[in-house]
Amino acid sequence: MTHDSPDFWTQSAQQFQNSIADGWAKALQSMQGIGTAPGAGGAAAPEIHFDPQALERVQQQYMLEAMGVFTDGYKAPKTSADRRFADPSWSDNPIAAYSTAIYLLNARALTGLSDAVLADAKTKSRIRFAVEQWIAAAAPSNFMVFNAEAQKKAIETKGESIAKGLRNLVHDLQQGHVSMTDESLFEVGKNVATTEGAVVFENELFQLIEYKPLTETVFERPFLMVPPCINKFYIFDLQPENSFIRYIVSQGHRTFVLSWRNPDASLSHARWDDYVQDAVIRAIEVTREITGAPTINALGFCVGGTLLTSALAVLGARKQSPVASLTLLTTLLDFSDTGILDVFIDEAMVKYRESEMGKGGLMKGGDLASTFSFLRPNDLVWNYVVGNYLKGETPPPFDLLYWNSDSTNLPGPFYTWYLRNTYLENNLVRPGKATVCGEKFDLANVNLPTYIYGSREDHIVPIGGAYASTQVLPGKKRFVMGASGHIAGVINPPASKKRSHWIRADGKLPASHADWLSTAVEHPGSWWTDWSTWLKRHAGKPVAAPKRYGKGKHKPTMPAPGSYVMAKA
């Protein structure tokens, strides 16, 4: 049977469907942080059919490209747009060149087959995601027998690269994750998270850090930051030159940061309500008690923003308004657009997680980290597998990737409430649907000036999802979009003069992000300066900077970054 035979393509489509059926559960189950699990039911193979016209186009394109590959034989272009095969050794080695050409041809055909599926949008997304995972894993660059670049290095180093690769593999097996950077070069409190401050309060959920002023005067209204509890706070304080915390302090804000405890078995029963009441609301109270300020300004990042907004909704329902302005960085409130993460979420999966850990247990930080890494498998998984193990390289030092590897656990009840009420049911935008801390949840109670930031290439909080907060919060709002992704877009100090941000001059916030963007203007450099100008308008008058940390019963107990941030998952 030849490649141009209709029977060949009928069989190919059937084999593709069978492979979906056989591998579907495994593909999603490999993403254990969010994905389905045995017996959940959500991983059942979907019934799929193909668009005949689309299938024919895939066949014709495959034949056209295959003729070129088979005609060229072992020849290959000297350069490749795919950086996995860009090294000259790939084109210099006939077997490697041919295997690469065949791989890329089949990858395009598989992608075309996944696009030709006739199914609902979610099923199509899941199939496309599974296919992308298989394509990434099957690349010839991932195997020593095909990787000409790794083979060349092994010859040049007389086998030393292979020996070092094996040592790297053993090391990573022992530490439980693939190394993305040379972690031995970093130490929290020594060369990351070094901004001067002190812990002024702690309970079982968090430590509150107050930072030393860098100016003679500070604004009278203090500033509180709520980072995501899914990560550690020092993403805001990596190095002095890119520290968001240091930048805020240098602008004259008396700054407090919530540092989450990395949960262990003693916190396995903690709920979303506990994090809202005993952490975020308590941090707001302590910040006011220390400073004597009737109101504060507050910022939340990612799920920290969702927690902070939940706390403000609870306080609003109680007729309390302790926060004067709100900043949300890459935060979801309306979970209608969750991007690629939606492929993992359905009723069966959430029920499984609820039965597994809804009444107690821990969502392991390593599982969560693996999930997010596999959202970009070539960049965040296989790139390091090839470099570390096949080439025997030590990844270069990178503070952001060190932080990314420093994962945290989540309490099971907290995690399952979050999954059901946000990703699955989107209850935060349905007034009265959810109950938080005994109060009916309603975003209408979060009525205050709000600065909303989203990153254009964010794969965790899609830009449309970040923008959607402009439509569900009632107060006066300003929306700004930055370039790059979830982290790099946020951590973009002005001094680096990198990237751009977009602002709409008329301040209007139409229903869709696309409509907003149609008249937004690109501005070179960081969004931090625009936000700093906005925040100063809500910060009050200058007062003398405090000479000591804390006040009254809230005395400093240890230097920043504290002890909670040191605990490993």
Coordinates of C-alpha atoms in Angstrom, one line a residue:
M1 CA 0.0 0.0 0.0
T2 CA 1.5 3.4 -1.0
H3 CA 1.3 6.8 0.7
D4 CA -0.8 8.1 -2.1
S5 CA -3.4 5.3 -1.7
P6 CA -6.8 6.4 -0.1
D7 CA -6.7 3.1 1.9
F8 CA -3.4 4.2 3.4
W9 CA -4.9 7.4 4.7
T10 CA -8.1 5.7 5.9
Q11 CA -5.9 3.3 7.9
S12 CA -3.7 6.1 9.1
A13 CA -6.7 8.0 10.4
Q14 CA -8.0 4.9 12.1
Q15 CA -4.7 4.2 13.7
F16 CA -4.6 7.8 14.8
Q17 CA -8.0 7.4 16.4
N18 CA -6.9 4.2 18.1
S19 CA -3.8 5.8 19.4
I20 CA -5.9 8.6 20.9
A21 CA -8.1 5.9 22.6
D22 CA -5.1 3.9 23.9
G23 CA -3.0 6.9 25.0
W24 CA -5.6 9.4 26.0
A25 CA -5.7 8.6 29.7
K26 CA -2.0 8.3 29.9
A27 CA -1.4 11.6 28.2
L28 CA -3.5 13.5 30.6
Q29 CA -2.6 11.4 33.6
S30 CA 1.1 12.4 33.0
M31 CA 0.1 15.9 34.1
Q32 CA -0.6 14.7 37.6
G33 CA -0.8 18.2 39.1
I34 CA -4.1 19.0 37.5
G35 CA -4.9 16.1 35.2
T36 CA -7.2 13.1 35.5
A37 CA -6.3 10.0 37.4
P38 CA -7.2 6.3 37.3
G39 CA -10.9 5.8 37.8
A40 CA -11.8 9.4 37.5
G41 CA -13.8 8.9 34.3
G42 CA -12.6 12.2 32.8
A43 CA -9.9 10.5 30.8
A44 CA -12.3 8.3 28.8
A45 CA -11.3 8.2 25.1
P46 CA -13.5 10.7 23.2
E47 CA -15.5 9.6 20.2
I48 CA -13.8 11.3 17.3
H49 CA -14.4 11.6 13.5
F50 CA -12.5 13.4 10.8
D51 CA -13.5 16.0 8.3
P52 CA -13.0 14.2 5.0
Q53 CA -11.9 17.4 3.1
A54 CA -9.4 18.3 5.8
L55 CA -8.1 14.7 5.8
E56 CA -7.7 14.9 2.0
R57 CA -5.7 18.2 2.4
V58 CA -3.4 16.5 5.0
Q59 CA -2.9 13.6 2.6
Q60 CA -2.0 15.9 -0.3
Q61 CA 0.3 18.0 1.8
Y62 CA 2.0 15.0 3.2
M63 CA 2.6 13.5 -0.3
L64 CA 4.0 16.8 -1.6
E65 CA 6.5 17.1 1.3
A66 CA 7.3 13.4 1.4
M67 CA 8.3 13.5 -2.3
G68 CA 10.8 16.2 -1.4
V69 CA 12.2 14.3 1.5
F70 CA 12.5 11.0 -0.4
T71 CA 14.0 12.8 -3.4
D72 CA 16.6 14.6 -1.4
G73 CA 17.5 11.4 0.4
Y74 CA 20.1 12.1 3.1
K75 CA 20.4 15.8 2.2
A76 CA 19.1 18.5 4.5
P77 CA 19.2 22.2 4.6
K78 CA 22.2 23.7 6.3
T79 CA 20.1 25.7 8.8
S80 CA 16.8 25.0 10.5
A81 CA 14.3 27.3 12.0
D82 CA 13.8 24.8 14.7
R83 CA 16.5 25.5 17.3
R84 CA 16.6 21.8 18.3
F85 CA 18.1 21.0 14.9
A86 CA 19.9 24.3 14.2
D87 CA 23.5 23.1 15.0
P88 CA 25.4 22.3 11.7
S89 CA 26.1 18.7 13.0
W90 CA 22.4 17.9 12.2
S91 CA 22.8 18.6 8.5
D92 CA 26.4 17.3 8.3
N93 CA 25.3 13.8 9.5
P94 CA 23.2 12.1 6.8
I95 CA 21.3 9.8 9.2
A96 CA 20.5 12.7 11.6
A97 CA 19.4 14.9 8.7
Y98 CA 17.1 12.3 7.3
S99 CA 15.6 11.3 10.7
T100 CA 15.0 15.0 11.4
A101 CA 13.3 15.5 8.0
I102 CA 11.0 12.5 8.5
Y103 CA 10.2 13.5 12.1
L104 CA 9.2 17.1 11.1
L105 CA 7.1 15.7 8.2
N106 CA 5.3 13.3 10.5
A107 CA 4.9 15.9 13.2
R108 CA 3.1 18.2 10.7
A109 CA 0.9 15.3 9.5
L110 CA -0.1 14.4 13.1
T111 CA -0.9 18.1 13.8
G112 CA -2.9 18.2 10.6
L113 CA -4.8 15.1 11.7
S114 CA -5.6 16.6 15.1
D115 CA -6.9 19.7 13.4
A116 CA -9.1 17.6 11.1
V117 CA -10.9 16.0 14.1
L118 CA -14.7 16.7 14.2
A119 CA -15.5 17.3 17.8
D120 CA -16.4 19.9 20.3
A121 CA -13.8 22.6 21.1
K122 CA -12.7 21.0 24.4
T123 CA -12.2 17.6 22.9
K124 CA -10.2 19.1 20.0
S125 CA -8.0 21.0 22.5
R126 CA -7.4 17.9 24.5
I127 CA -6.4 15.9 21.4
R128 CA -4.2 18.7 20.1
F129 CA -2.5 18.9 23.6
A130 CA -1.9 15.1 23.7
V131 CA -0.5 15.2 20.1
E132 CA 1.8 18.1 21.0
Q133 CA 3.1 16.1 24.0
W134 CA 3.8 13.1 21.9
I135 CA 5.5 15.1 19.1
A136 CA 7.7 16.9 21.7
A137 CA 8.7 13.6 23.3
A138 CA 9.4 11.8 20.1
A139 CA 11.9 14.3 18.7
P140 CA 15.1 12.7 17.5
S141 CA 17.0 15.3 19.5
N142 CA 15.8 13.5 22.6
F143 CA 17.7 10.3 21.8
M144 CA 21.4 9.8 21.8
V145 CA 21.2 7.4 18.8
F146 CA 19.8 10.2 16.6
N147 CA 21.2 13.4 18.3
A148 CA 24.2 14.2 16.0
E149 CA 25.1 17.2 18.2
A150 CA 25.4 15.1 21.4
Q151 CA 27.3 12.4 19.5
K152 CA 29.8 14.9 18.2
K153 CA 30.3 16.3 21.7
A154 CA 30.8 12.8 23.1
I155 CA 33.6 12.2 20.5
E156 CA 35.2 15.5 21.1
T157 CA 35.3 15.0 24.9
K158 CA 36.3 11.4 24.6
G159 CA 33.2 10.2 26.4
E160 CA 33.4 12.7 29.3
S161 CA 30.1 14.4 28.2
I162 CA 28.3 11.0 28.5
A163 CA 29.8 10.4 31.9
K164 CA 28.8 13.8 33.1
G165 CA 25.3 13.3 31.6
L166 CA 24.9 10.2 33.7
R167 CA 26.0 12.0 36.8
N168 CA 23.5 14.8 36.1
L169 CA 20.8 12.2 35.6
V170 CA 21.6 10.6 39.0
H171 CA 21.6 14.0 40.7
D172 CA 18.3 15.0 39.2
L173 CA 16.7 11.6 40.2
Q174 CA 17.9 12.2 43.8
Q175 CA 16.5 15.8 43.9
G176 CA 13.2 14.8 42.3
H177 CA 13.2 17.2 39.3
V178 CA 15.0 18.1 36.1
S179 CA 17.6 20.9 36.8
M180 CA 16.8 24.0 34.9
T181 CA 19.7 26.0 36.3
D182 CA 22.7 25.3 38.5
E183 CA 20.9 25.4 41.8
S184 CA 24.1 25.1 43.8
L185 CA 24.9 28.7 43.0
F186 CA 21.8 30.2 44.7
E187 CA 20.8 30.4 48.4
V188 CA 17.7 32.2 49.6
G189 CA 18.7 35.1 51.8
K190 CA 22.3 35.1 50.5
N191 CA 22.1 36.0 46.8
V192 CA 18.3 35.9 46.2
A193 CA 15.7 37.5 48.4
T194 CA 18.2 39.9 49.9
T195 CA 16.2 43.1 50.3
E196 CA 16.6 44.2 54.0
G197 CA 13.6 43.7 56.2
A198 CA 12.2 41.8 59.2
V199 CA 9.4 39.4 60.0
V200 CA 6.9 41.3 62.2
F201 CA 4.1 38.7 62.4
E202 CA 3.5 35.0 61.8
N203 CA 0.8 32.4 62.3
E204 CA 0.5 28.9 60.9
L205 CA -0.2 30.1 57.4
F206 CA 2.2 33.0 56.7
Q207 CA 4.9 35.3 57.9
L208 CA 4.5 39.1 57.3
I209 CA 7.7 40.8 56.3
E210 CA 8.2 44.6 56.7
Y211 CA 10.9 46.1 54.5
K212 CA 13.4 48.8 55.6
P213 CA 12.6 52.2 53.9
L214 CA 15.1 53.4 51.4
T215 CA 13.8 57.0 51.5
E216 CA 13.7 59.6 54.3
T217 CA 9.9 59.9 53.9
V218 CA 7.3 57.3 53.0
F219 CA 3.7 57.7 51.9
E220 CA 1.2 57.6 54.7
R221 CA -0.7 54.8 53.2
P222 CA 1.3 51.5 53.5
F223 CA 1.5 48.9 50.8
L224 CA 0.8 45.1 51.2
M225 CA 1.7 42.5 48.6
V226 CA 0.0 39.1 48.4
P227 CA 2.0 36.7 46.2
P228 CA 0.7 33.4 44.9
C229 CA 0.7 30.6 47.5
I230 CA 1.5 28.2 44.7
N231 CA 5.0 29.7 44.6
K232 CA 7.4 31.5 47.0
F233 CA 7.3 35.2 47.4
Y234 CA 10.9 35.9 46.3
I235 CA 9.9 36.1 42.7
F236 CA 9.4 39.7 43.7
D237 CA 13.0 39.9 45.1
L238 CA 15.4 37.9 43.0
Q239 CA 18.3 40.3 42.6
P240 CA 18.7 43.9 43.6
E241 CA 18.6 45.0 40.0
N242 CA 15.3 43.2 39.2
S243 CA 13.7 43.2 42.6
F244 CA 10.1 44.5 42.4
I245 CA 10.1 44.8 46.2
R246 CA 13.2 47.0 46.2
Y247 CA 11.7 49.1 43.4
I248 CA 8.5 49.7 45.4
V249 CA 10.4 50.6 48.6
S250 CA 12.7 53.0 46.6
Q251 CA 9.5 54.8 45.4
G252 CA 8.7 55.7 49.0
H253 CA 6.1 53.1 49.9
R254 CA 6.2 51.5 53.4
T255 CA 6.1 47.9 52.1
F256 CA 4.8 44.6 53.7
V257 CA 4.9 41.2 51.9
L258 CA 3.1 38.1 52.9
S259 CA 5.4 35.0 52.8
W260 CA 3.4 31.8 52.7
R261 CA 4.2 28.8 54.7
N262 CA 5.0 25.7 52.6
P263 CA 2.3 23.3 53.8
D264 CA 3.1 20.0 55.4
A265 CA 0.9 17.4 57.0
S266 CA -0.1 19.8 59.8
L267 CA -1.8 22.0 57.2
S268 CA -3.4 19.3 55.2
H269 CA -6.9 20.3 56.2
A270 CA -6.5 24.1 55.5
R271 CA -9.3 25.5 53.4
W272 CA -9.7 28.4 51.0
D273 CA -11.6 30.2 53.8
D274 CA -8.6 29.7 56.1
Y275 CA -6.3 31.3 53.6
V276 CA -8.7 34.2 53.1
Q277 CA -9.6 34.9 56.7
D278 CA -6.5 33.8 58.6
A279 CA -3.9 34.9 56.1
V280 CA -5.0 37.7 53.7
I281 CA -7.5 39.5 56.0
R282 CA -5.2 39.0 59.0
A283 CA -2.2 40.5 57.0
I284 CA -4.4 43.5 56.2
E285 CA -5.2 43.9 59.9
V286 CA -1.6 43.6 61.1
T287 CA -0.4 46.0 58.4
R288 CA -2.9 48.6 59.7
E289 CA -2.1 47.9 63.3
I290 CA 1.6 48.4 62.8
T291 CA 1.3 51.6 60.7
G292 CA -1.8 53.1 62.3
A293 CA -3.2 53.7 58.9
P294 CA -7.0 53.4 58.5
T295 CA -6.5 52.1 54.9
I296 CA -3.8 50.5 52.9
N297 CA -3.0 49.8 49.3
A298 CA -2.7 46.2 48.2
L299 CA -1.4 44.1 45.4
G300 CA -2.1 40.5 44.4
F301 CA -0.2 38.3 41.9
C302 CA -1.8 35.3 40.1
V303 CA -3.7 33.2 42.6
G304 CA -2.6 35.7 45.2
G305 CA -4.7 38.2 43.4
T306 CA -7.7 35.8 43.4
L307 CA -7.2 35.3 47.2
L308 CA -6.8 39.1 47.8
T309 CA -10.0 39.9 45.8
S310 CA -11.8 37.2 47.7
A311 CA -10.8 38.8 51.0
L312 CA -11.9 42.2 49.8
A313 CA -15.3 40.7 48.7
V314 CA -15.7 39.2 52.2
L315 CA -14.7 42.5 53.9
G316 CA -17.1 44.4 51.6
A317 CA -20.0 42.1 52.5
R318 CA -19.1 42.9 56.2
K319 CA -19.3 46.6 55.3
Q320 CA -15.5 47.1 55.9
S321 CA -13.3 49.0 53.5
P322 CA -9.7 48.7 54.8
V323 CA -8.1 48.8 51.3
A324 CA -8.0 52.0 49.3
S325 CA -6.6 50.7 46.0
L326 CA -6.1 47.2 44.4
T327 CA -3.5 46.0 42.0
L328 CA -4.0 42.7 40.2
L329 CA -1.1 41.2 38.3
T330 CA -1.8 38.3 35.8
T331 CA -4.9 37.4 37.9
L332 CA -8.0 35.4 37.0
L333 CA -11.4 36.4 38.5
D334 CA -13.5 35.4 35.6
F335 CA -12.4 31.8 34.6
S336 CA -14.1 31.7 31.2
D337 CA -10.8 31.9 29.4
T338 CA -8.2 29.7 31.2
G339 CA -6.2 28.8 28.1
I340 CA -4.5 25.4 27.9
L341 CA -5.2 24.5 31.5
D342 CA -8.8 24.0 30.5
V343 CA -7.9 20.7 28.9
F344 CA -7.4 19.1 32.4
I345 CA -10.7 20.3 33.9
D346 CA -14.0 18.4 34.0
E347 CA -16.5 17.3 36.5
A348 CA -15.1 13.8 36.8
M349 CA -11.5 15.1 37.4
V350 CA -12.7 17.5 40.1
K351 CA -14.7 14.8 41.8
Y352 CA -11.7 12.5 41.8
R353 CA -9.5 15.2 43.4
E354 CA -12.3 15.9 46.0
S355 CA -12.5 12.2 46.9
E356 CA -8.7 12.0 47.0
M357 CA -7.9 15.1 49.1
G358 CA -11.0 17.2 49.6
K359 CA -11.1 16.4 53.3
G360 CA -7.4 16.4 53.9
G361 CA -4.1 15.8 52.1
L362 CA -1.6 17.6 50.1
M363 CA -1.2 18.5 46.5
K364 CA 2.5 18.0 46.0
G365 CA 4.5 20.9 44.7
G366 CA 6.5 18.6 42.4
D367 CA 3.3 17.5 40.6
L368 CA 2.2 21.1 40.2
A369 CA 5.6 22.1 38.9
S370 CA 5.6 19.2 36.4
T371 CA 2.1 20.2 35.1
F372 CA 3.2 23.8 34.4
S373 CA 6.5 22.7 32.8
F374 CA 4.7 20.4 30.4
L375 CA 2.5 23.3 29.2
R376 CA 5.7 24.2 27.3
P377 CA 7.5 20.8 26.9
N378 CA 10.2 21.7 24.4
D379 CA 11.3 24.8 26.4
L380 CA 10.8 23.6 30.0
V381 CA 11.4 19.8 29.8
W382 CA 13.1 18.3 26.8
N383 CA 15.5 21.2 26.4
Y384 CA 17.0 20.3 29.8
V385 CA 16.8 16.6 29.3
V386 CA 19.0 17.0 26.1
G387 CA 21.4 19.5 27.6
N388 CA 21.8 17.9 31.0
Y389 CA 21.9 14.2 30.1
L390 CA 22.8 13.7 26.4
K391 CA 25.3 16.6 26.2
G392 CA 26.5 16.5 29.9
E393 CA 26.0 20.2 30.3
T394 CA 25.4 22.2 33.5
P395 CA 22.6 24.6 32.8
P396 CA 23.6 28.3 33.3
P397 CA 22.7 30.2 36.5
F398 CA 19.4 31.9 36.2
D399 CA 17.7 33.2 39.3
L400 CA 14.1 33.0 37.9
L401 CA 14.5 29.3 37.0
Y402 CA 16.0 28.6 40.5
W403 CA 12.8 30.2 42.0
N404 CA 10.7 28.2 39.5
S405 CA 12.2 24.9 40.8
D406 CA 11.6 25.9 44.4
S407 CA 8.1 24.4 44.5
T408 CA 5.4 24.5 47.2
N409 CA 2.6 22.2 48.3
L410 CA -1.0 23.1 48.6
P411 CA -3.5 21.8 51.2
G412 CA -6.0 19.4 49.5
P413 CA -9.2 21.1 50.7
F414 CA -7.9 24.5 49.5
Y415 CA -6.9 23.0 46.2
T416 CA -10.2 21.2 45.5
W417 CA -12.3 24.2 46.5
Y418 CA -10.3 26.3 44.1
L419 CA -10.6 23.8 41.3
R420 CA -14.4 23.5 41.6
N421 CA -15.3 27.1 42.2
T422 CA -13.0 28.7 39.7
Y423 CA -11.8 26.5 36.8
L424 CA -14.8 24.2 36.7
E425 CA -17.9 26.3 37.7
N426 CA -16.5 29.9 37.5
N427 CA -18.5 30.8 40.6
L428 CA -16.6 34.0 41.5
V429 CA -18.4 36.0 38.8
R430 CA -21.9 34.6 39.8
P431 CA -23.2 36.7 42.6
G432 CA -24.1 34.6 45.7
K433 CA -23.1 31.3 44.1
A434 CA -20.1 30.8 46.3
T435 CA -19.8 31.3 50.0
V436 CA -16.5 32.4 51.4
C437 CA -15.9 32.9 55.2
G438 CA -19.6 32.7 55.8
E439 CA -20.4 35.5 53.3
K440 CA -22.2 35.2 50.0
F441 CA -19.5 36.0 47.4
D442 CA -20.2 39.1 45.2
L443 CA -17.5 41.0 43.3
A444 CA -19.8 44.1 43.5
N445 CA -18.5 44.4 47.0
V446 CA -15.0 45.0 45.6
N447 CA -15.6 48.6 44.7
L448 CA -12.3 50.5 44.7
P449 CA -9.8 51.9 42.2
T450 CA -8.0 48.9 40.5
Y451 CA -4.9 48.6 38.4
I452 CA -5.1 45.4 36.2
Y453 CA -2.0 44.1 34.4
G454 CA -1.9 41.2 31.9
S455 CA 1.0 39.7 30.0
R456 CA 0.5 39.2 26.2
E457 CA 2.1 35.8 25.9
D458 CA 1.0 34.4 29.3
H459 CA 0.2 30.7 29.0
I460 CA -1.1 30.4 32.6
V461 CA -3.4 33.5 32.8
P462 CA -4.2 34.2 29.1
I463 CA -4.4 37.9 28.3
G464 CA -8.1 37.6 27.6
G465 CA -8.6 36.1 31.1
A466 CA -6.6 38.9 32.8
Y467 CA -8.6 41.5 30.8
A468 CA -11.9 40.0 31.8
S469 CA -11.4 41.4 35.3
T470 CA -12.2 44.8 33.9
Q471 CA -15.7 43.7 33.2
V472 CA -16.6 42.2 36.6
L473 CA -15.1 44.7 39.0
P474 CA -17.3 47.9 39.6
G475 CA -14.6 50.4 40.6
K476 CA -12.6 52.8 38.5
K477 CA -10.1 50.6 36.6
R478 CA -6.9 51.0 34.5
F479 CA -5.7 48.1 32.3
V480 CA -2.2 47.7 31.0
M481 CA -0.8 44.9 28.9
G482 CA 2.9 44.0 28.9
A483 CA 5.0 41.9 26.6
S484 CA 6.2 38.4 27.3
G485 CA 4.8 35.7 29.6
H486 CA 3.5 35.1 33.1
I487 CA 6.7 35.8 35.0
A488 CA 9.0 37.7 32.6
G489 CA 6.3 40.1 31.7
V490 CA 5.8 41.0 35.4
I491 CA 9.4 41.1 36.4
N492 CA 10.6 43.7 34.0
P493 CA 12.5 46.5 35.8
P494 CA 12.7 49.9 34.0
A495 CA 16.5 50.0 34.1
S496 CA 16.7 46.9 31.8
K497 CA 14.9 48.9 29.1
K498 CA 13.4 45.7 27.8
R499 CA 10.0 44.8 26.2
S500 CA 7.1 47.1 25.9
H501 CA 3.7 47.8 27.4
W502 CA 0.4 48.9 25.9
I503 CA -2.0 51.6 27.2
R504 CA -5.3 52.9 25.8
A505 CA -5.2 56.7 26.1
D506 CA -9.0 57.1 26.3
G507 CA -9.1 54.8 29.3
K508 CA -12.1 52.9 27.9
L509 CA -12.6 49.2 28.7
P510 CA -14.7 47.6 25.9
A511 CA -16.1 44.1 26.3
S512 CA -13.2 42.2 24.7
H513 CA -9.5 42.5 24.9
A514 CA -9.3 42.6 21.1
D515 CA -11.4 45.7 21.1
W516 CA -9.3 47.3 23.8
L517 CA -6.1 46.4 21.9
S518 CA -7.4 47.9 18.6
T519 CA -6.7 51.5 19.8
A520 CA -4.0 50.8 22.5
V521 CA -0.7 52.4 22.0
E522 CA 2.7 50.6 22.5
H523 CA 5.2 52.2 24.9
P524 CA 8.8 51.0 25.0
G525 CA 10.1 49.6 28.3
S526 CA 8.6 48.5 31.6
W527 CA 5.0 49.0 32.8
W528 CA 6.4 49.6 36.4
T529 CA 6.7 53.3 35.9
D530 CA 3.1 53.7 34.7
W531 CA 1.9 51.7 37.7
S532 CA 4.1 53.6 40.1
T533 CA 2.6 56.9 38.9
W534 CA -0.9 55.4 39.4
L535 CA -0.1 54.1 42.9
K536 CA 1.3 57.4 44.1
R537 CA -2.1 59.0 43.5
H538 CA -3.6 56.6 46.1
A539 CA -0.7 56.7 48.6
G540 CA -1.4 59.9 50.5
K541 CA 1.0 62.5 51.7
P542 CA 4.6 61.9 52.7
V543 CA 5.5 61.2 56.4
A544 CA 8.7 60.5 58.2
A545 CA 10.0 57.0 57.5
P546 CA 9.9 54.7 60.5
K547 CA 13.2 54.0 62.3
R548 CA 12.3 50.5 63.4
Y549 CA 10.3 47.5 62.3
G550 CA 6.9 46.7 63.7
K551 CA 5.0 48.3 66.5
G552 CA 3.6 47.3 69.9
K553 CA 2.9 43.6 70.1
H554 CA 4.1 43.1 66.5
K555 CA 7.9 43.1 67.1
P556 CA 10.5 41.9 64.7
T557 CA 11.4 38.3 65.3
M558 CA 14.0 37.5 62.5
P559 CA 15.5 39.2 59.5
A560 CA 13.9 38.9 56.0
P561 CA 13.3 36.7 54.2
G562 CA 12.2 34.8 57.3
S563 CA 12.0 31.1 57.9
Y564 CA 8.8 29.9 56.0
V565 CA 10.4 30.6 52.7
M566 CA 13.2 28.2 53.5
A567 CA 11.0 25.1 53.7
K568 CA 11.2 22.7 50.8
A569 CA 8.3 20.9 49.3

